[in-house]
Amino acid sequence: MNLPPLILLAAGKSTRMGTPKGLVDFKDEKLLTYNIRHFFSYGGSNIIIVLGHHIEAYFKSFPILERAFNTWGPFEGGQIKTIINPAPDRGQFSSLIEGLKELNEACFILPIDVPTPEENVWHLLAERLSDNISAIKPTFNDEGGHPVLLSSSFINKLKDLSLDHKDARLDTQLNKLSKEQLLRVSCNDSQILQNINTKDDLPQN
């Protein structure tokens, strides 16, 4: 089963980490590569990577990101496109909207600091997508995690929301959905809850 495209959000300052999160070493490779490579190996084919802060560091470590700026380019068995958030200080929602502008279809959302979960998680979500569902979120022990799968209709609603609106946050918009509109899918992978915010969160070799 082919997976919907993925928007990978990597525009943050990474203040607590002290270095761009996508460039930290995670299981013998950079976290950015880890997320991209696993998604493509699971059946994904397209990833939009949204950068903001630390653009030069990302381009230096991964020249393909610069070559794929505003255009699709091959990487790790799939196609990537790099998008720049011109105002990343406006928060993660602004980066999300920049990525969503590139799509007119359902897509996954994953912050760079969440290591790509197991393959079955992605397919569990994709299999449940239907016309009457706005978004699908995986859960582990009843706690919601990532990736989140957004429908095309819900994406259009998000695009219409002003960045200056007090509710311009994805989690807030998801919480506004009814139980019928927001499907929560239980899975057995605790990695959906993981966040790599500091060096202490990285696996110890």
Coordinates of C-alpha atoms in Angstrom, one line a residue:
M1 CA 0.0 0.0 0.0
N2 CA 1.4 3.4 -1.0
L3 CA 1.4 5.9 1.8
P4 CA 0.1 9.5 1.6
P5 CA 2.9 12.1 1.4
L6 CA 4.7 13.3 4.6
I7 CA 5.4 16.8 5.8
L8 CA 8.5 16.7 8.0
L9 CA 8.7 19.8 10.2
A10 CA 12.3 20.8 10.9
A11 CA 12.2 24.6 11.2
G12 CA 12.7 25.1 14.9
K13 CA 15.5 26.7 16.8
S14 CA 16.4 23.5 18.7
T15 CA 17.3 25.6 21.7
R16 CA 17.2 22.9 24.3
M17 CA 19.2 20.5 22.0
G18 CA 21.8 23.1 21.2
T19 CA 22.1 21.9 17.6
P20 CA 19.6 21.4 14.8
K21 CA 17.6 18.3 15.8
G22 CA 17.6 16.8 12.3
L23 CA 21.4 16.8 12.4
V24 CA 21.9 14.9 15.7
D25 CA 23.2 11.3 15.6
F26 CA 20.4 8.8 16.1
K27 CA 21.1 5.1 15.9
D28 CA 24.2 5.5 13.7
E29 CA 22.8 8.1 11.4
K30 CA 21.4 11.6 11.4
L31 CA 17.8 11.9 12.7
L32 CA 16.8 13.5 9.4
T33 CA 18.1 10.6 7.4
Y34 CA 16.5 8.1 9.9
N35 CA 13.1 9.6 9.4
I36 CA 13.3 9.9 5.7
R37 CA 14.8 6.5 5.0
H38 CA 12.3 4.6 7.2
F39 CA 9.3 6.4 5.7
F40 CA 10.3 5.5 2.2
S41 CA 11.1 1.9 3.2
Y42 CA 7.5 1.6 4.6
G43 CA 5.9 2.6 1.3
G44 CA 6.0 6.3 1.3
S45 CA 7.3 8.1 -1.8
N46 CA 7.1 11.9 -1.2
I47 CA 8.3 14.0 1.7
I48 CA 8.1 17.8 2.1
I49 CA 10.8 19.0 4.5
V50 CA 10.1 22.4 6.0
L51 CA 13.2 24.3 7.2
G52 CA 13.4 27.7 8.9
H53 CA 16.2 28.1 11.5
H54 CA 19.6 26.6 10.8
I55 CA 19.1 26.5 7.0
E56 CA 22.8 26.8 6.2
A57 CA 23.7 23.9 8.6
Y58 CA 21.1 21.7 7.0
F59 CA 22.3 22.6 3.5
K60 CA 25.9 22.0 4.4
S61 CA 25.2 18.5 5.9
F62 CA 22.7 17.5 3.2
P63 CA 23.4 19.3 -0.1
I64 CA 20.4 17.5 -1.6
L65 CA 18.2 19.7 0.6
E66 CA 19.4 22.8 -1.2
R67 CA 19.2 21.1 -4.6
A68 CA 15.6 20.1 -3.8
F69 CA 14.6 23.6 -2.8
N70 CA 11.1 24.2 -4.2
T71 CA 11.5 21.3 -6.5
W72 CA 11.3 17.5 -6.2
G73 CA 14.6 15.6 -6.0
P74 CA 15.6 12.0 -5.3
F75 CA 16.8 11.0 -1.9
E76 CA 17.0 7.6 -0.1
G77 CA 14.7 5.9 -2.5
G78 CA 12.0 8.5 -2.7
Q79 CA 11.4 12.1 -3.7
I80 CA 11.9 15.1 -1.4
K81 CA 11.1 18.8 -1.7
T82 CA 12.6 21.5 0.6
I83 CA 10.4 24.4 1.6
I84 CA 11.6 27.4 3.7
N85 CA 9.4 29.0 6.3
P86 CA 10.3 32.7 6.0
A87 CA 9.1 33.4 9.6
P88 CA 9.8 30.3 11.7
D89 CA 9.6 32.4 14.9
R90 CA 5.8 32.5 14.4
G91 CA 5.8 28.9 15.5
Q92 CA 5.3 25.4 14.3
F93 CA 1.9 26.0 12.9
S94 CA 3.4 28.5 10.4
S95 CA 5.8 25.8 9.2
L96 CA 2.9 23.4 8.9
I97 CA 1.0 25.9 6.7
E98 CA 4.0 26.4 4.5
G99 CA 4.2 22.7 3.9
L100 CA 0.4 22.3 3.3
K101 CA 0.5 25.0 0.6
E102 CA 2.4 22.4 -1.5
L103 CA -0.4 19.8 -1.3
N104 CA -4.0 19.2 -2.3
E105 CA -4.3 15.7 -0.8
A106 CA -4.3 13.9 2.6
C107 CA -0.9 13.8 4.2
F108 CA 1.0 12.8 7.3
I109 CA 2.6 15.3 9.7
L110 CA 5.7 14.5 11.7
P111 CA 7.9 16.9 13.7
I112 CA 11.6 16.2 13.2
D113 CA 12.1 15.3 16.8
V114 CA 9.8 12.3 16.7
P115 CA 11.7 9.3 15.4
T116 CA 9.7 7.5 12.7
P117 CA 7.6 4.8 14.4
E118 CA 7.2 1.3 13.1
E119 CA 5.8 0.5 9.7
N120 CA 2.5 -0.8 10.9
V121 CA 1.6 2.5 12.6
W122 CA 1.6 4.3 9.2
H123 CA -0.5 1.7 7.5
L124 CA -2.9 1.5 10.4
L125 CA -3.6 5.2 9.9
A126 CA -3.7 5.2 6.1
E127 CA -6.1 2.3 6.0
R128 CA -8.6 4.2 8.2
L129 CA -8.8 7.3 6.1
S130 CA -12.2 8.0 4.7
D131 CA -14.3 10.9 3.4
N132 CA -16.0 11.6 6.8
I133 CA -12.8 11.7 8.9
S134 CA -10.9 14.9 9.3
A135 CA -7.8 13.6 11.0
I136 CA -6.4 10.3 12.4
K137 CA -4.0 10.2 15.4
P138 CA -2.2 7.1 16.8
T139 CA -2.4 6.3 20.5
F140 CA -0.4 4.3 22.9
N141 CA -2.0 3.6 26.3
D142 CA -4.6 6.1 25.3
E143 CA -2.1 8.9 24.8
G144 CA -2.0 10.5 21.4
G145 CA 1.3 10.8 19.4
H146 CA 2.7 11.2 15.9
P147 CA 2.5 11.0 13.0
V148 CA -0.9 12.6 12.5
L149 CA -2.8 12.0 9.2
L150 CA -4.8 14.9 7.9
S151 CA -7.6 14.7 5.3
S152 CA -7.6 17.0 2.3
S153 CA -10.8 18.8 3.5
F154 CA -9.3 19.4 7.0
I155 CA -6.1 20.7 5.4
N156 CA -8.1 23.2 3.4
K157 CA -9.7 24.5 6.7
L158 CA -6.3 24.8 8.2
K159 CA -5.0 26.8 5.3
D160 CA -7.9 29.3 5.8
L161 CA -7.0 29.9 9.4
S162 CA -5.0 33.1 10.0
L163 CA -1.6 32.7 11.7
D164 CA -2.6 35.5 14.0
H165 CA -5.7 33.6 15.3
K166 CA -5.5 32.6 18.9
D167 CA -6.2 29.0 17.9
A168 CA -3.6 28.8 15.2
R169 CA -2.1 25.5 16.5
L170 CA -2.6 22.0 15.1
D171 CA -3.3 20.4 18.5
T172 CA -6.0 23.1 19.2
Q173 CA -7.6 22.5 15.9
L174 CA -7.6 18.7 16.4
N175 CA -9.2 19.1 19.8
K176 CA -12.0 21.1 18.2
L177 CA -13.0 18.1 16.1
S178 CA -15.7 15.8 17.2
K179 CA -15.0 12.1 18.1
E180 CA -16.4 11.2 14.7
Q181 CA -14.1 13.6 12.9
L182 CA -10.9 12.8 14.9
L183 CA -10.2 9.1 14.8
R184 CA -7.9 7.8 17.5
V185 CA -6.2 4.5 16.5
S186 CA -4.5 2.4 19.1
C187 CA -1.1 0.9 18.3
N188 CA 1.6 -1.0 20.1
D189 CA 4.5 1.3 19.3
S190 CA 5.5 3.6 22.2
Q191 CA 7.8 5.5 19.8
I192 CA 4.8 7.5 18.7
L193 CA 5.2 9.3 22.0
Q194 CA 8.9 9.9 21.9
N195 CA 10.3 13.4 21.6
I196 CA 14.1 14.1 21.1
N197 CA 14.2 17.5 22.8
T198 CA 17.6 17.3 24.5
K199 CA 20.8 15.2 24.3
D200 CA 19.5 13.2 27.3
D201 CA 16.7 11.9 25.1
L202 CA 19.0 10.4 22.6
P203 CA 19.7 6.6 22.7
Q204 CA 22.8 5.8 24.7
N205 CA 25.4 3.7 22.7

